[in-house]
Structure formats: C-alpha cells, structure tokens
Tab-separated table of C-alpha atoms (C1' of nucleotides) in Angstrom:
chain	number	residue	atom	x	y	z
A	1	MET	CA	-24.567	15.201	42.135
A	2	LEU	CA	-28.310	15.419	41.460
A	3	VAL	CA	-30.726	14.525	44.257
A	4	HIS	CA	-34.503	14.127	44.111
A	5	ASP	CA	-36.634	13.417	47.149
A	6	ALA	CA	-39.393	11.694	45.221
A	7	PRO	CA	-42.596	10.367	46.824
A	8	ALA	CA	-41.157	6.834	46.711
A	9	GLY	CA	-37.867	7.820	48.295
A	10	ARG	CA	-34.553	9.530	47.650
A	11	LEU	CA	-32.937	9.287	44.226
A	12	ALA	CA	-29.319	10.367	43.819
A	13	ALA	CA	-26.830	10.273	40.966
A	14	ARG	CA	-23.388	11.518	40.130
A	15	ILE	CA	-23.443	13.660	36.965
A	16	VAL	CA	-20.904	12.427	34.399
A	17	GLU	CA	-21.896	14.233	31.186
A	18	THR	CA	-23.077	17.766	30.342
A	19	GLU	CA	-23.427	20.130	27.383
A	20	ALA	CA	-23.253	23.931	27.404
A	21	TYR	CA	-25.633	26.242	25.528
A	22	GLY	CA	-24.414	29.777	26.042
A	23	PRO	CA	-25.432	33.251	24.835
A	24	GLY	CA	-24.959	33.760	21.100
A	25	ASP	CA	-25.117	30.035	20.319
A	26	ARG	CA	-27.518	29.498	17.400
A	27	SER	CA	-28.291	25.986	18.595
A	28	SER	CA	-29.503	27.240	21.986
A	29	HIS	CA	-33.235	27.265	22.674
A	30	ALA	CA	-32.723	30.787	24.016
A	31	PHE	CA	-31.111	32.181	20.862
A	32	ALA	CA	-34.318	33.562	19.333
A	33	GLY	CA	-35.493	35.090	22.603
A	34	LYS	CA	-37.712	34.161	25.504
A	35	THR	CA	-40.831	32.014	24.980
A	36	SER	CA	-43.148	30.206	27.378
A	37	ARG	CA	-41.107	27.072	26.819
A	38	ASN	CA	-37.584	28.392	27.400
A	39	ALA	CA	-38.333	31.121	29.979
A	40	SER	CA	-36.412	29.260	32.680
A	41	MET	CA	-33.178	29.628	30.713
A	42	PHE	CA	-33.397	33.324	31.587
A	43	LEU	CA	-33.599	32.706	35.354
A	44	ALA	CA	-30.606	33.030	37.670
A	45	ARG	CA	-27.829	30.436	37.739
A	46	GLY	CA	-28.838	27.153	39.331
A	47	CYS	CA	-32.490	27.156	38.294
A	48	ALA	CA	-33.912	24.159	36.422
A	49	TYR	CA	-34.976	24.346	32.782
A	50	VAL	CA	-36.978	21.247	31.835
A	51	TYR	CA	-38.315	20.926	28.291
A	52	PHE	CA	-40.278	18.337	26.330
A	53	ILE	CA	-38.694	17.199	23.053
A	54	TYR	CA	-39.806	15.069	20.084
A	55	GLY	CA	-43.141	14.516	21.769
A	56	THR	CA	-41.592	11.801	23.905
A	57	SER	CA	-38.827	12.913	26.256
A	58	TYR	CA	-38.000	15.496	28.897
A	59	CYS	CA	-34.539	17.025	29.288
A	60	LEU	CA	-33.102	18.650	32.430
A	61	ASN	CA	-30.891	21.739	32.183
A	62	VAL	CA	-29.444	24.135	34.752
A	63	ALA	CA	-29.599	27.858	33.996
A	64	SER	CA	-26.027	29.098	33.848
A	65	GLU	CA	-26.017	32.888	33.499
A	66	ARG	CA	-27.288	35.848	35.482
A	67	ALA	CA	-31.027	36.517	35.435
A	68	GLY	CA	-32.144	37.979	32.113
A	69	VAL	CA	-29.500	36.181	30.040
A	70	GLY	CA	-30.611	32.935	28.357
A	71	ALA	CA	-28.134	30.108	28.877
A	72	ALA	CA	-28.115	26.609	30.344
A	73	VAL	CA	-26.197	23.389	30.840
A	74	LEU	CA	-27.898	20.188	29.714
A	75	ILE	CA	-27.496	17.224	32.077
A	76	ARG	CA	-26.978	14.346	29.640
A	77	ALA	CA	-25.992	11.389	31.814
A	78	ALA	CA	-25.319	10.333	35.385
A	79	GLU	CA	-24.138	7.409	37.477
A	80	PRO	CA	-26.881	6.118	39.796
A	81	LEU	CA	-25.965	6.177	43.503
A	82	SER	CA	-29.160	5.501	45.404
A	83	GLY	CA	-32.781	4.724	44.644
A	84	LEU	CA	-31.907	2.269	41.874
A	85	ALA	CA	-34.937	0.097	42.613
A	86	GLU	CA	-37.254	3.071	42.132
A	87	MET	CA	-35.437	4.079	38.928
A	88	ARG	CA	-35.962	0.577	37.559
A	89	ARG	CA	-39.606	0.691	38.575
A	90	LYS	CA	-39.986	3.817	36.402
A	91	ARG	CA	-37.802	2.721	33.500
A	92	GLY	CA	-37.799	-1.047	33.510
A	93	ALA	CA	-35.334	-3.711	34.673
A	94	LEU	CA	-32.309	-2.229	32.948
A	95	PRO	CA	-28.620	-2.729	33.710
A	96	GLU	CA	-27.241	0.020	35.944
A	97	ARG	CA	-25.245	1.615	33.136
A	98	ASP	CA	-28.403	2.204	31.055
A	99	LEU	CA	-30.545	3.717	33.823
A	100	LEU	CA	-29.428	7.355	33.381
A	101	ARG	CA	-27.590	7.188	30.039
A	102	GLY	CA	-29.139	10.031	28.029
A	103	PRO	CA	-31.041	13.208	28.964
A	104	GLY	CA	-34.505	11.747	28.351
A	105	ARG	CA	-33.733	8.554	30.212
A	106	LEU	CA	-32.345	10.495	33.163
A	107	CYS	CA	-35.537	12.541	33.480
A	108	ALA	CA	-37.687	9.429	33.173
A	109	ALA	CA	-35.749	7.628	35.918
A	110	PHE	CA	-35.877	10.688	38.188
A	111	GLY	CA	-39.545	11.344	37.444
A	112	LEU	CA	-38.875	14.865	36.166
A	113	ASP	CA	-41.227	16.821	33.896
A	114	ARG	CA	-42.426	20.371	33.229
A	115	GLY	CA	-43.669	20.517	36.809
A	116	HIS	CA	-40.021	20.832	37.859
A	117	ASP	CA	-39.299	23.619	35.356
A	118	GLY	CA	-38.062	26.799	37.039
A	119	LEU	CA	-37.160	25.259	40.423
A	120	ASP	CA	-34.088	26.683	42.153
A	121	LEU	CA	-31.759	23.680	42.467
A	122	CYS	CA	-29.569	25.514	44.987
A	123	ALA	CA	-32.442	26.207	47.410
A	124	PRO	CA	-34.270	23.931	49.865
A	125	GLY	CA	-36.762	21.698	48.055
A	126	ALA	CA	-37.344	18.240	46.646
A	127	LEU	CA	-34.826	18.578	43.824
A	128	TRP	CA	-31.323	19.959	44.196
A	129	LEU	CA	-27.658	19.846	43.215
A	130	ALA	CA	-25.096	18.704	45.786
A	131	ALA	CA	-21.327	18.288	45.889
A	132	SER	CA	-20.184	15.091	44.214
A	133	PRO	CA	-18.951	12.304	46.516
A	134	ALA	CA	-16.094	11.745	44.075
A	135	PRO	CA	-14.541	14.215	41.635
A	136	PRO	CA	-14.247	13.062	38.006
A	137	ARG	CA	-11.185	10.945	37.360
A	138	ALA	CA	-10.392	12.560	34.016
A	139	LEU	CA	-12.342	15.119	32.022
A	140	GLY	CA	-13.012	14.766	28.326
A	141	ALA	CA	-14.524	17.221	25.854
A	142	SER	CA	-16.193	16.751	22.489
A	143	VAL	CA	-18.706	18.230	20.092
A	144	ARG	CA	-22.314	18.091	21.267
A	145	ILE	CA	-24.656	15.254	20.369
A	146	GLY	CA	-27.622	15.457	18.011
A	147	LEU	CA	-27.059	18.974	16.649
A	148	SER	CA	-27.091	20.138	13.043
A	149	THR	CA	-26.386	23.814	13.778
A	150	GLU	CA	-23.226	24.926	15.595
A	151	ALA	CA	-22.317	21.257	15.443
A	152	HIS	CA	-18.569	21.924	15.430
A	153	ARG	CA	-18.445	23.582	18.844
A	154	VAL	CA	-16.682	21.578	21.560
A	155	MET	CA	-19.221	22.105	24.314
A	156	ARG	CA	-19.790	18.608	25.695
A	157	PHE	CA	-17.904	17.644	28.843
A	158	TYR	CA	-17.756	14.249	30.467
A	159	GLU	CA	-15.865	11.921	32.753
A	160	ALA	CA	-13.567	10.055	30.392
A	161	GLY	CA	-14.024	6.320	30.494
A	162	SER	CA	-17.269	6.385	32.441
A	163	ALA	CA	-19.586	3.471	31.713
A	164	HIS	CA	-22.601	5.762	32.051
A	165	LEU	CA	-22.068	8.104	29.084
A	166	SER	CA	-24.626	8.671	26.318
A	167	GLY	CA	-23.966	8.900	22.600
A	168	PRO	CA	-21.551	7.076	20.310
A	169	ARG	CA	-18.662	5.266	22.005
A	170	ARG	CA	-16.025	7.309	20.223
A	171	LEU	CA	-17.249	10.462	21.969
A	172	GLY	CA	-16.322	9.313	25.444
A	173	SER	CA	-14.538	6.085	25.968
B	1	DA	C1'	-52.954	27.954	8.470
B	2	DA	C1'	-50.016	24.241	7.310
B	3	DG	C1'	-45.500	21.985	7.295
B	4	DA	C1'	-40.863	20.980	8.820
B	5	DA	C1'	-37.212	20.443	12.200
B	6	DG	C1'	-35.677	19.517	16.664
B	7	DA	C1'	-30.375	19.316	22.722
B	8	DT	C1'	-34.493	11.654	22.017
B	9	DT	C1'	-35.773	7.057	22.816
B	10	DC	C1'	-37.644	2.601	21.669
B	11	DG	C1'	-38.699	-1.352	18.848
B	12	DC	C1'	-37.719	-3.939	14.894
B	13	DT	C1'	-34.519	-5.419	10.998
C	1	DG	C1'	-29.124	1.073	11.343
C	2	DC	C1'	-33.992	3.028	10.390
C	3	DG	C1'	-38.505	4.788	11.290
C	4	DA	C1'	-42.172	5.986	14.496
C	5	DA	C1'	-43.968	8.625	18.373
C	6	DT	C1'	-45.946	13.251	18.600
C	7	DC	C1'	-44.998	18.457	21.494
C	8	DT	C1'	-43.224	23.131	20.691
C	9	DT	C1'	-41.466	26.531	17.865
C	10	DC	C1'	-40.178	28.592	13.635
C	11	DT	C1'	-40.832	29.235	8.631
C	12	DT	C1'	-43.495	29.991	4.633
C	13	DA	C1'	-47.944	30.953	2.239
DNA sequence: AAGAAGATTCGCT
DNA sequence: GCGAATCTTCTTA
C-alpha cells in the first residue's frame, strides 16, 4: 500500500502492478551508471526514485538493492482506497478504475514529482509504504510494458483480474 | 552541437 | 489507432 499525507489530506492506494529493473538489465535507467537523474536508484532498498519522462509524466519507483547498486521497482498501477476526491481534483472526474491506472497517472493523482525523489519510504515522513489491507488474490506475470530493449523479460507482476491494471487487456485480465 | 529515443498520457480520428 | 507534448540522456559529428 502507498500512502501520502498530502496538504489536502491523506491519499492511500493498494499497489496492484509493478515492474522490476535489476542490475545488468539493459533497459534499466541505471545500466549505464549513475547520473543526476537516476542517482536514487543507487540508494538503499525502500528509497523513492521519481523521474520525469517524455516531457509530460512522472514515474514512481522504489530502490530495490543495497546502497551502491542501481536497481528499482516501478509502481505502475494501484487501487485507490482513500482520498479519491482529492485524486479527482488533481486528475479530473474520472471513474475509479482510471484514477491510478498507469505510472504517470498514479504520480499525478498522488501529487508526486522530483521533490519526492530520494525519500526513504520506510521512514517517518509524508510518503511511505505500508502493509496492504488485503493480499493479492492471484498473482500474474508478463513482459514489461513500453520497452524495446530487453522486451522479452518477464518482469511485470500484477494482481490477476484487477480492474486497475495499466496496459493492454491481454497482459492482465 | 545537434538529433534521436525513451519504463507515458491525452486528444482526435 | 496515431501524433503531439517536450525533459533527460545518449549517440554521432
């Protein structure tokens, strides 16, 4: 579960879709080494890596290796639990299933940007990860979405059948 | 120094 | 389904 104590109130959502970008993966932002953009991928496990992509969207990741090793898990989609009114105020009057469906949409609804890059999501603060109120019913796995390199790797994991998944239908439901 | 590609989304056809 | 928006990084000259 992802929780954000935003100025307007508490936002919470149950994460239903992720993608892994580990060491040695040519599609990982960390593959070519540390830069000012991807530095947070080299922090300890549990730290946030937020990047800006295509000049339009932010994406939230969680660093997933020991400090010094570049790796992260991309949070691609979540099921809104609380703060839906505030999410709609940020994103528009969308149906619940579209509020957090996609990494850029999720960041927009949660109000996340580069200012949240590097935060420790397992430490006290405004943004953190908590235990899910309900474990996933059934896990699915597939290739990752939107990649042209390392596209064959099965590194996307999701709650099978969830109405809140991103990407093509065939990759989840 | 300039150009292309990229872990995306939105609006229009 | 297709193209635009437009930041960061990597490639090529």
